[in-house]
Short mmCIF file of C-alpha atoms and ligand atoms in Angstrom, two decimals:
data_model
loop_
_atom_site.label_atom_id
_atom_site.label_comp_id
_atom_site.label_asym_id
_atom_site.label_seq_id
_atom_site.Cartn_x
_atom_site.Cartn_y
_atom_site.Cartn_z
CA UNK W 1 23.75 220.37 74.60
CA UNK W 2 25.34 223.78 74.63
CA UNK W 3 23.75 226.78 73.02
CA UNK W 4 24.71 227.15 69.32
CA UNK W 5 25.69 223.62 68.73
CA UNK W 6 23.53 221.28 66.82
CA UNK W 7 23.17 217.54 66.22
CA UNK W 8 25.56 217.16 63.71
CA UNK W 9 29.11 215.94 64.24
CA UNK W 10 31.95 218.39 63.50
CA UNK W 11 35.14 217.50 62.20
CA UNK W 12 36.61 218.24 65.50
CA UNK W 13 34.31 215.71 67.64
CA UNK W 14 35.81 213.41 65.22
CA UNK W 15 37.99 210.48 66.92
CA UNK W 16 41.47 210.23 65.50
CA UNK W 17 41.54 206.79 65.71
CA UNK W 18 38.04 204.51 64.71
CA UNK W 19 36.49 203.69 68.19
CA UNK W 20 38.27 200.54 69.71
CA UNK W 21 35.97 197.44 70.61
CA UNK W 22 37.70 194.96 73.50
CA UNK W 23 37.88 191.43 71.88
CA UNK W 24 38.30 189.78 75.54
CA UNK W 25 35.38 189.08 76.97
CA UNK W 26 33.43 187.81 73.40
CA UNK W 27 31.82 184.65 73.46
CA UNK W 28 32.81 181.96 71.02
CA UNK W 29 29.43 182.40 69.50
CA UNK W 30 30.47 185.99 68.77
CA UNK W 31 33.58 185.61 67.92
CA UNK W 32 31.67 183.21 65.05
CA UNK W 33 29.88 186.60 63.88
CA UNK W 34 33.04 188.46 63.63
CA UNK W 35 35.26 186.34 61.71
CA UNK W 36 32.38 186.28 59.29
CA UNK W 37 31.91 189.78 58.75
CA UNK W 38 35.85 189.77 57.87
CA UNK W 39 34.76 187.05 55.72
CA UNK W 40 36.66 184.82 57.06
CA UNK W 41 36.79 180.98 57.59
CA UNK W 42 35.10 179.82 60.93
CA UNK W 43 37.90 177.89 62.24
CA UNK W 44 39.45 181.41 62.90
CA UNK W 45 36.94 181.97 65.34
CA UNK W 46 38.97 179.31 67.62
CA UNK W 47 41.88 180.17 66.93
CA UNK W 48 41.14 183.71 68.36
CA UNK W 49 39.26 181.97 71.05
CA UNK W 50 42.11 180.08 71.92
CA UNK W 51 44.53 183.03 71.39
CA UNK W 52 42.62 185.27 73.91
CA UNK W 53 41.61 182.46 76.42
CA UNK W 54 44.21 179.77 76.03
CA UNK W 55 47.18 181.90 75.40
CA UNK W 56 46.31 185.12 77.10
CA UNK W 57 47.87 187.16 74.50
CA UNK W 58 47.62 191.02 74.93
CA UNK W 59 48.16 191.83 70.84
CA UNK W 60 46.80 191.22 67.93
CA UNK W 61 50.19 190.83 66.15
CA UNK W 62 50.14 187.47 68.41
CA UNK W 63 47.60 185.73 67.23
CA UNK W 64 50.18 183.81 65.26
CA UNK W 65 47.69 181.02 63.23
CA UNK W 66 46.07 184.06 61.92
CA UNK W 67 47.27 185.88 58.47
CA UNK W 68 48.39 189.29 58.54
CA UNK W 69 45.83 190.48 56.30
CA UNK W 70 43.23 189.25 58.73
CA UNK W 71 44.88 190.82 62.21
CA UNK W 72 45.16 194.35 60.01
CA UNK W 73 41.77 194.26 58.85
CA UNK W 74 40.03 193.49 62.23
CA UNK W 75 43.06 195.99 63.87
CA UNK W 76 41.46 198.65 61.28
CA UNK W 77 38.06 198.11 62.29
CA UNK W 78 38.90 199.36 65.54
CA UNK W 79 39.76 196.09 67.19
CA UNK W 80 41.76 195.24 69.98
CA UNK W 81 42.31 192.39 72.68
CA UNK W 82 41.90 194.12 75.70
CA UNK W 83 42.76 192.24 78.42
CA UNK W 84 42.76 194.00 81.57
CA UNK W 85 46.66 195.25 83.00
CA UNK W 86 47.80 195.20 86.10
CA UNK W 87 48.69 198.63 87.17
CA UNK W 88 49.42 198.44 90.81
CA UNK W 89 50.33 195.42 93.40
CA UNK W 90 50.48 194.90 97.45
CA UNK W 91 52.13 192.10 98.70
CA UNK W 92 51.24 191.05 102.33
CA UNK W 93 53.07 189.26 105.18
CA UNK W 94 50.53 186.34 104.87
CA UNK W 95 51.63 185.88 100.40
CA UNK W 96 48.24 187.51 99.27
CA UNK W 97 48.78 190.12 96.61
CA UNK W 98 46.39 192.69 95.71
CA UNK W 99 45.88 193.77 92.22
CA UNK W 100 44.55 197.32 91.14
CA UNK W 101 43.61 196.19 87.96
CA UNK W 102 42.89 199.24 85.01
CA UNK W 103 39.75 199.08 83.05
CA UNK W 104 39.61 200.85 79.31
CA UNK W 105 37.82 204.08 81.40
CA UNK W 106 40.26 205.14 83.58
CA UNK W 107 39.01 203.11 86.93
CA UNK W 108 40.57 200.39 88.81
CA UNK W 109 39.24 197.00 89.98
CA UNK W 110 39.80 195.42 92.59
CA UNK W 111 41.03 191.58 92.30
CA UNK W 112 43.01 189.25 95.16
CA UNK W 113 45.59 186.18 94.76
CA UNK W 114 45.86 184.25 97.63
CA UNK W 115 48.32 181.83 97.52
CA UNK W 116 47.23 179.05 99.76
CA UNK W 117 43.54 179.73 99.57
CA UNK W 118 41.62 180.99 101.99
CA UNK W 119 39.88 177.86 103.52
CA UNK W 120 36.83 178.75 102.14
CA UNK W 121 36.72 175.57 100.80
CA UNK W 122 36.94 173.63 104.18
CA UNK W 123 34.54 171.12 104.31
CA UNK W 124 33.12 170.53 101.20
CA UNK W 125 35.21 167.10 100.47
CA UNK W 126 37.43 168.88 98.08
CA UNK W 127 40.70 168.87 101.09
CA UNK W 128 41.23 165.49 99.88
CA UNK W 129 43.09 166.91 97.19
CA UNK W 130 45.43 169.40 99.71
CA UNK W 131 48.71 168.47 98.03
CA UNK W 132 48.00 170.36 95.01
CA UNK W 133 48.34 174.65 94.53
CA UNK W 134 45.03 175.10 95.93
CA UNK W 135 45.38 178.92 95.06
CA UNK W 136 42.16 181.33 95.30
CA UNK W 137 41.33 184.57 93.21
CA UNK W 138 39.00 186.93 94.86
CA UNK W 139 37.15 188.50 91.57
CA UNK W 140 35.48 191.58 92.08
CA UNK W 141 32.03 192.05 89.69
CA UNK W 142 31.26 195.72 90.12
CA UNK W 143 33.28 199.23 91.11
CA UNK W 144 31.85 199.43 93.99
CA UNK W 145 28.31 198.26 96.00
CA UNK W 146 25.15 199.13 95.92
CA UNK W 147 23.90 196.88 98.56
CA UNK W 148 25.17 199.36 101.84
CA UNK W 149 26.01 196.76 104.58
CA UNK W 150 26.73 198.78 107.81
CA UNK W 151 30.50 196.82 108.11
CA UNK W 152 31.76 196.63 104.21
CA UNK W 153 34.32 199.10 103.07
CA UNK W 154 33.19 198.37 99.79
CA UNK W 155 29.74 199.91 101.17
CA UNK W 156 31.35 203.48 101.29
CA UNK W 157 32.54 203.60 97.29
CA UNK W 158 28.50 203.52 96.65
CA UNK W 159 27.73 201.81 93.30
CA UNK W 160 30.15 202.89 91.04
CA UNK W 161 29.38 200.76 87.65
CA UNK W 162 28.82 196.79 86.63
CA UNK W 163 31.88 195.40 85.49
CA UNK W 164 31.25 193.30 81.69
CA UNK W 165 32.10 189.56 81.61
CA UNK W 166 35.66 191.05 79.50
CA UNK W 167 36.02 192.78 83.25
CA UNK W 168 35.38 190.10 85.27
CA UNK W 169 36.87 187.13 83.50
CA UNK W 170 40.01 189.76 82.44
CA UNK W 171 41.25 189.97 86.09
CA UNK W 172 41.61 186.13 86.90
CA UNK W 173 43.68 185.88 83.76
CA UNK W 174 45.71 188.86 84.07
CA UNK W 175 46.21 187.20 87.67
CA UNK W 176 47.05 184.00 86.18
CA UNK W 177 49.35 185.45 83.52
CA UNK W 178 51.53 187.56 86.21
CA UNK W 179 51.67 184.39 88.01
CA UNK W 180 52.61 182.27 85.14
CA UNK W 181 49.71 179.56 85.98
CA UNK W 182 49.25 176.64 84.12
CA UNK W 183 45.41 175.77 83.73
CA UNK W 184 44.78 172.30 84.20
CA UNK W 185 48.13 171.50 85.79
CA UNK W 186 47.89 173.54 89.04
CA UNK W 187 44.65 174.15 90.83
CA UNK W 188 43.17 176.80 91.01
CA UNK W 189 39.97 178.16 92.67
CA UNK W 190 37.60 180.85 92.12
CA UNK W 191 35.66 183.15 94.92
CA UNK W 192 33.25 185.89 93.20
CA UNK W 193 33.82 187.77 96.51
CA UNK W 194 35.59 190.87 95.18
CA UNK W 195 33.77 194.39 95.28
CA UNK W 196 30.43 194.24 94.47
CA UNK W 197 26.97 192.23 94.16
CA UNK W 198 27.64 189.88 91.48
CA UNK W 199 23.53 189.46 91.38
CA UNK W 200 23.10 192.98 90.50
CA UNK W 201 25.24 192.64 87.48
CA UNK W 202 23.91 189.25 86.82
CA UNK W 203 24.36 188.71 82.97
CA UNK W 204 27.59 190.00 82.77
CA UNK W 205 28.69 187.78 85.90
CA UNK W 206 27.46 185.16 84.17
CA UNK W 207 28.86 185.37 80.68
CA UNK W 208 31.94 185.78 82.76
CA UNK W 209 31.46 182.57 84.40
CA UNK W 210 30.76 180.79 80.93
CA UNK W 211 34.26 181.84 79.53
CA UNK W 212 35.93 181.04 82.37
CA UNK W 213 34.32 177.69 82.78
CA UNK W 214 34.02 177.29 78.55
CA UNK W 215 36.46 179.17 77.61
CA UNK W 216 39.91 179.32 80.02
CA UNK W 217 39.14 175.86 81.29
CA UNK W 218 38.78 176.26 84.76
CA UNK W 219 35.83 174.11 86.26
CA UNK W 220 33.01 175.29 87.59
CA UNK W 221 32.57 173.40 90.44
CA UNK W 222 36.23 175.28 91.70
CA UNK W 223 33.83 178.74 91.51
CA UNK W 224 32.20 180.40 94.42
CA UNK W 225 30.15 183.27 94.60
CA UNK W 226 28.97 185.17 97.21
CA UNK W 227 25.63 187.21 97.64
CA UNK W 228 24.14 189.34 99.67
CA UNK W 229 20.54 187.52 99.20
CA UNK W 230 19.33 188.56 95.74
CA UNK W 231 16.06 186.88 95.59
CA UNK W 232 15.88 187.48 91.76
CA UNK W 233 18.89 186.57 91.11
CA UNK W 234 19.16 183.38 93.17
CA UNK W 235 16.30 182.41 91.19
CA UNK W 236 17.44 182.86 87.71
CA UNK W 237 20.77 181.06 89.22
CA UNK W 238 18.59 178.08 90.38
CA UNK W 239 17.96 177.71 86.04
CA UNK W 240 21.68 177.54 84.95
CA UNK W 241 23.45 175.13 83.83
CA UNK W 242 26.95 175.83 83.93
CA UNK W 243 27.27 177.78 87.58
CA UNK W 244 29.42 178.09 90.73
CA UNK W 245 29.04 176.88 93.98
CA UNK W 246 26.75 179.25 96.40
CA UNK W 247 27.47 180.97 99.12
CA UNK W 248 25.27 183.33 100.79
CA UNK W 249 26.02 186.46 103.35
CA UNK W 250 24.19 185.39 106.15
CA UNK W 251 25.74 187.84 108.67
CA UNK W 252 22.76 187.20 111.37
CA UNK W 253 20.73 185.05 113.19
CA UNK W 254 17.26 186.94 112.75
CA UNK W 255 15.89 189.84 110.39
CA UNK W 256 16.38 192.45 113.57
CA UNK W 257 19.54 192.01 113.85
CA UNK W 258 19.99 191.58 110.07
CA UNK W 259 18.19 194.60 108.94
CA UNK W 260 20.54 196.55 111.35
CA UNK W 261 23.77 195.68 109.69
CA UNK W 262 22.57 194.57 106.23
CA UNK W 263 19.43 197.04 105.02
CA UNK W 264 18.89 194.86 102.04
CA UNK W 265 16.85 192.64 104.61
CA UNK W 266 13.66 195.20 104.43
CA UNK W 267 13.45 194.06 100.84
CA UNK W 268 14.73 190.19 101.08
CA UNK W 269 13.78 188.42 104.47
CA UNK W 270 16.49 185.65 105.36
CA UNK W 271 13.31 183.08 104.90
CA UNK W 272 12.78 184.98 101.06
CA UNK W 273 16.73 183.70 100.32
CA UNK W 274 16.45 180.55 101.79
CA UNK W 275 13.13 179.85 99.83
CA UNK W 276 15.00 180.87 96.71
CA UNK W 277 18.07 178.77 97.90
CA UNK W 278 15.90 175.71 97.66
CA UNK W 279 15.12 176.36 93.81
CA UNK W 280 18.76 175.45 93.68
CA UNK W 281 19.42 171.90 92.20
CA UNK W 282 22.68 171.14 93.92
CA UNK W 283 25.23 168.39 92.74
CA UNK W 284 26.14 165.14 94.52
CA UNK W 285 28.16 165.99 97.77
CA UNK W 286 27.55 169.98 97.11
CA UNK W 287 26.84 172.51 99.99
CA UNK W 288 25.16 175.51 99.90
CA UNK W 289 28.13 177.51 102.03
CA UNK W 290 26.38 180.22 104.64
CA UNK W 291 28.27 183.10 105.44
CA UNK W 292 29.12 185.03 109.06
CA UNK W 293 31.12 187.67 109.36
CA UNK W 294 30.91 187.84 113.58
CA UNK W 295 30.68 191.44 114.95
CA UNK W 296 31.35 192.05 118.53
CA UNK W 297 28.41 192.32 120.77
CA UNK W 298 26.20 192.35 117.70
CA UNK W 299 25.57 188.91 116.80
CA UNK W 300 28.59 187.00 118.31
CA UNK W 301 26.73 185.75 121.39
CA UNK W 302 26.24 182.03 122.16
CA UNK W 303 22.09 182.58 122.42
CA UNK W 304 23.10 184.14 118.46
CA UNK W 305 24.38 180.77 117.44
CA UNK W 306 21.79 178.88 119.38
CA UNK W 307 19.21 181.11 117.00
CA UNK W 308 21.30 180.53 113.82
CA UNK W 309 21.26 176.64 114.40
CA UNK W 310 17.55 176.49 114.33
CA UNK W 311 17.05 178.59 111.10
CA UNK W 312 20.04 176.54 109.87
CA UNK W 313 17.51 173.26 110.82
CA UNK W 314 14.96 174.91 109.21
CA UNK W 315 16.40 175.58 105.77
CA UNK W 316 16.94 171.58 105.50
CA UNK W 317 19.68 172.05 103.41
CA UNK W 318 22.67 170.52 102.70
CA UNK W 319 24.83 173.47 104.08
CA UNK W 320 27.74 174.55 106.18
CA UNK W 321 28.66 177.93 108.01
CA UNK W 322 32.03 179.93 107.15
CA UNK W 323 33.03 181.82 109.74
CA UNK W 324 34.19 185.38 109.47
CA UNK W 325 36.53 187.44 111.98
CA UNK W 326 35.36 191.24 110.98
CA UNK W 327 38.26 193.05 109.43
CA UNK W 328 38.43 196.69 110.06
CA UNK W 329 38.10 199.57 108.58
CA UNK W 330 38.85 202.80 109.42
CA UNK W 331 36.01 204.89 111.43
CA UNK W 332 34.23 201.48 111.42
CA UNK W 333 31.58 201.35 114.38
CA UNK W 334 31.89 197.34 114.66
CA UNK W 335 34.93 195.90 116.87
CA UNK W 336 36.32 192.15 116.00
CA UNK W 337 34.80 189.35 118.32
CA UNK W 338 37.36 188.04 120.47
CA UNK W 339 39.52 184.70 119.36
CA UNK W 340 37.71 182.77 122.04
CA UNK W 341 34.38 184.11 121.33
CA UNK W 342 34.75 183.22 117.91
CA UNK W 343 35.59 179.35 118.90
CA UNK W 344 32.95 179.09 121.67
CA UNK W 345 30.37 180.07 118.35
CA UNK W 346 31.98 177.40 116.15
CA UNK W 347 31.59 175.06 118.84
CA UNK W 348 27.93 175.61 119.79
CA UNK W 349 27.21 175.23 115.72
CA UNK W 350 29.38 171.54 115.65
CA UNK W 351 28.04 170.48 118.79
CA UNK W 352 24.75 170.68 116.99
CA UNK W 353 26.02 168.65 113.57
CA UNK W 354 26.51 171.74 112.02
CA UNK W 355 30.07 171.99 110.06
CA UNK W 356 31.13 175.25 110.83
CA UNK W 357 34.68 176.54 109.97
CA UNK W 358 36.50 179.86 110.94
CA UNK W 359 38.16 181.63 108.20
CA UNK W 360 41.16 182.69 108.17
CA UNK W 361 41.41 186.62 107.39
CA UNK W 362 44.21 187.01 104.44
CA UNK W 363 45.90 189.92 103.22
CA UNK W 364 44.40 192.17 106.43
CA UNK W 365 47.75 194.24 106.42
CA UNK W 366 46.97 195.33 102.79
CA UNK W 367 43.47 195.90 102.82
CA UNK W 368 42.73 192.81 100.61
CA UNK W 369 40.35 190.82 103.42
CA UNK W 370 36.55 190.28 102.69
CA UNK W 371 35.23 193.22 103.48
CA UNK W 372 38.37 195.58 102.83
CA UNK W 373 38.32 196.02 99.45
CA UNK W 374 38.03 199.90 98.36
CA UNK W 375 40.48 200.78 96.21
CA UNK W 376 43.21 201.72 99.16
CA UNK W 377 45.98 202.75 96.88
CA UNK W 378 48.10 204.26 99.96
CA UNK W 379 48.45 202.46 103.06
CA UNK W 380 50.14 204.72 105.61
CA UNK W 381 51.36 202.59 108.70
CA UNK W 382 51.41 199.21 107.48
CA UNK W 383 53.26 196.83 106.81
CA UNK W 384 52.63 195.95 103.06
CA UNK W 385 55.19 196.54 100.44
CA UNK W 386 54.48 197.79 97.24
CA UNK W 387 55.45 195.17 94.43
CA UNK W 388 55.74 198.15 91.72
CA UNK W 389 53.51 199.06 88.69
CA UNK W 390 52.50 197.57 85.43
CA UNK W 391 52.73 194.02 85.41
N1 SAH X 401 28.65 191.20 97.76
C1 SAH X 401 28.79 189.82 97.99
C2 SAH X 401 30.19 189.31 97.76
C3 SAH X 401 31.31 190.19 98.24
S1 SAH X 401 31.47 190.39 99.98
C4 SAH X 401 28.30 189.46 99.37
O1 SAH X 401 28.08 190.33 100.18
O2 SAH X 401 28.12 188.28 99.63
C5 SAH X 401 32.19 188.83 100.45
C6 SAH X 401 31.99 188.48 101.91
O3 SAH X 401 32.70 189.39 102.74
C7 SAH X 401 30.54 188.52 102.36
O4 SAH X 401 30.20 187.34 103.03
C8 SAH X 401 30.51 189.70 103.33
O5 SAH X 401 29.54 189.50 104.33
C9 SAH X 401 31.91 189.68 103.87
N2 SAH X 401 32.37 190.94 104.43
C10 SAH X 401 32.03 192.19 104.05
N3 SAH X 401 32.69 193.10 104.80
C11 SAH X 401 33.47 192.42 105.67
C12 SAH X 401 34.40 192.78 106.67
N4 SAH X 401 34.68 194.05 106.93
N5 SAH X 401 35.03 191.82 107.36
C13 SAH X 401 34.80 190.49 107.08
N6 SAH X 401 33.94 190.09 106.12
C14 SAH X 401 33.28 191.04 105.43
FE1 SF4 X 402 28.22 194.85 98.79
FE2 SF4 X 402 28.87 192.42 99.70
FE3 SF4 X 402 29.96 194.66 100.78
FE4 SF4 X 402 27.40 194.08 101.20
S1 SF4 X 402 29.17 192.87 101.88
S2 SF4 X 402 28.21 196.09 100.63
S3 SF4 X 402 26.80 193.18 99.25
S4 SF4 X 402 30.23 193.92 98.71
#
């Protein structure tokens, strides 16, 4: 504190305004507490439910079932909705947009629509089902990473802050909003794949999950997410109820290799996250997916994939390998595995009865690939054009 100040609040440190709470991103169970305090019925409690996670409104003044005397008491408290807004938008070549989304603190989040998916889900029985919008969202659950792997752009923001579930859930509906998707009509799936660990902000992630799934309607078998190989966190994951599909950053077919490009290793051995994987109770018909992003001349060679198909035997689990072309970043020191390279791998893993699938990179041109996502608001010398501000 600064000399000659004391603990006391002066008129001047006042806020003009009461303090705003975000009313996106409350549980129904809270939203419950609230309407009580306002004395209130409880049925209001759904209708605001509804209002924020049905209708996606982004005012007060809309929550149309409720009385006025209600919306201005809760507005005078300091409440507001919240929902995140889309300040900035890149649209690439291949249809995927990039959102910079704005959070109440002045930063930006990352989130990705990609139109026609992003075959992530090859394989898992769901391409029966083709003919509908399969569209994907690429969530992001922190600014930033912690976790340092050597070939991540994300990697070089550091660990910014953990989003909250209002954060993470907020970007897939102000993505379905600007889209004008219809829940439950059109399909849509889910990747937690953004920036971040979504296992180091593992509550929040969660709760985000639970509205999403609870709350906006969309299933949770249609959710993904991603880690790095949390051991904690897989574990408390192997407990839930409501949860996504797994996928887990494999990257390499040993600990040498994997220490080298992902230093998390030294603290989680690949055998430590496939232990944990196998806490996992997995539905009928679901795969855990395994993750490798293929790096030229570091663990692209056929004797790599040879290695890979044993531990894959090993793990015993119902399980198949996604395929990832590394997309670069500037001053980078990986290079991208050639196309046939890339093949000849996918080949050795099906020639053992191992489903492996190569996906396709989206959005590369706009920095919106796995990998790319680090808050590039200027892209000098490509080809992405800038779909304008505020959504
Ligand atoms: N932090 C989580 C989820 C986000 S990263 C995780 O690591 O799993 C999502 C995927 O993108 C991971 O499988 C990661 O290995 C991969 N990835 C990271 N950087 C990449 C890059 N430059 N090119 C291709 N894939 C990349
Ligand atoms: Fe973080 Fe995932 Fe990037 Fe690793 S690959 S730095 S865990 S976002």
């Amino acid at each position: 504190m600064p000399p000659g100040r004391n603990n006391s609040v002066s008129i001047l440190d006042a806020p003009a305004t009461p303090a705003t709470q975000t009313l996106f991103g409350l549980g129904f169970q809270q939203l419950t507490l609230l309407v009580k305090e306002f004395s209130a019925p409880a049925y209001r409690a759904r209708q605001l439910s509804d209002a924020l996670y049905r209708q996606w409104v982004e005012d007060l003044d809309a929550v149309s079932p409720w009385p006025k005397s209600l919306r201005e008491a809760i507005s005078a408290a300091g409440y507001r909705i919240g929902l995140p807004r889309i300040e900035g938008a890149f649209k690439s070549t291949d249809g995927t947009e990039r959102y910079l989304i704005a959070t109440s603190d002045g930063q930006t989040v990352e989130t990705v629509w990609m139109p026609e998916g992003d075959d992530g889900e090859e394989g898992d029985g769901s391409e029966a089902q083709n003919d509908f919008h399969r569209a994907t969202i690429c969530v992001s659950s922190q600014i930033g990473c912690a976790v340092n792997c050597q070939f991540c752009l994300t990697a070089r923001l550091g660990i910014l802050r953990n989003l909250t579930a209002g954060e993470i859930a907020g970007q897939v509906v102000a993505v379905l909003k600007r889209q004008k998707f219809e829940v439950g009509k059109q399909r849509i799936n889910l990747v937690f794949m953004g920036m971040g660990e979504p296992f180091l902000n593992y509550d929040e992630f969660m709760k985000a999950v639970r509205l999403l799934a609870e709350e906006v309607g969309i299933p949770e078998s249609r959710m993904t997410v991603s880690t790095s190989g949390i051991v904690p966190g897989i574990l408390r994951f192997a407990q839930e109820k409501v949860r996504p599909k797994l996928a887990i950053s494999l990257n390499a077919p040993n600990d040498d290799i994997r220490t080298g490009i992902m230093p998390i290793t030294r603290k989680w051995r690949i055998g430590d996250v496939i232990d944990a994987v196998r806490q996992v109770p997995l539905r009928a018909k679901e795969k855990v997916t395994f993750e490798y992003v293929l790096l030229g001349g570091v663990n692209d060679r056929l004797s790599d994939a040879d290695e890979v198909v044993r531990l894959v035997r090993r793990a015993n689990l119902p399980l198949k390998v996604n395929l990832i072309v590394w997309n670069p970043g500037p001053g980078m020191p990986f290079h991208m595995s050639a196309p046939e390279t890339v093949v000849q791998f996918q080949q050795r893993l099906r020639s053992s009865e191992i489903p492996a699938y190569i996906r396709r990179p989206r959005g590369r041109d706009i920095y919106a690939a796995c990998g790319q996502l680090k808050r590039t608001t200027e892209l000098v010398g490509v080809s992405a054009s800038t779909l304008g501000g505020v959504s």
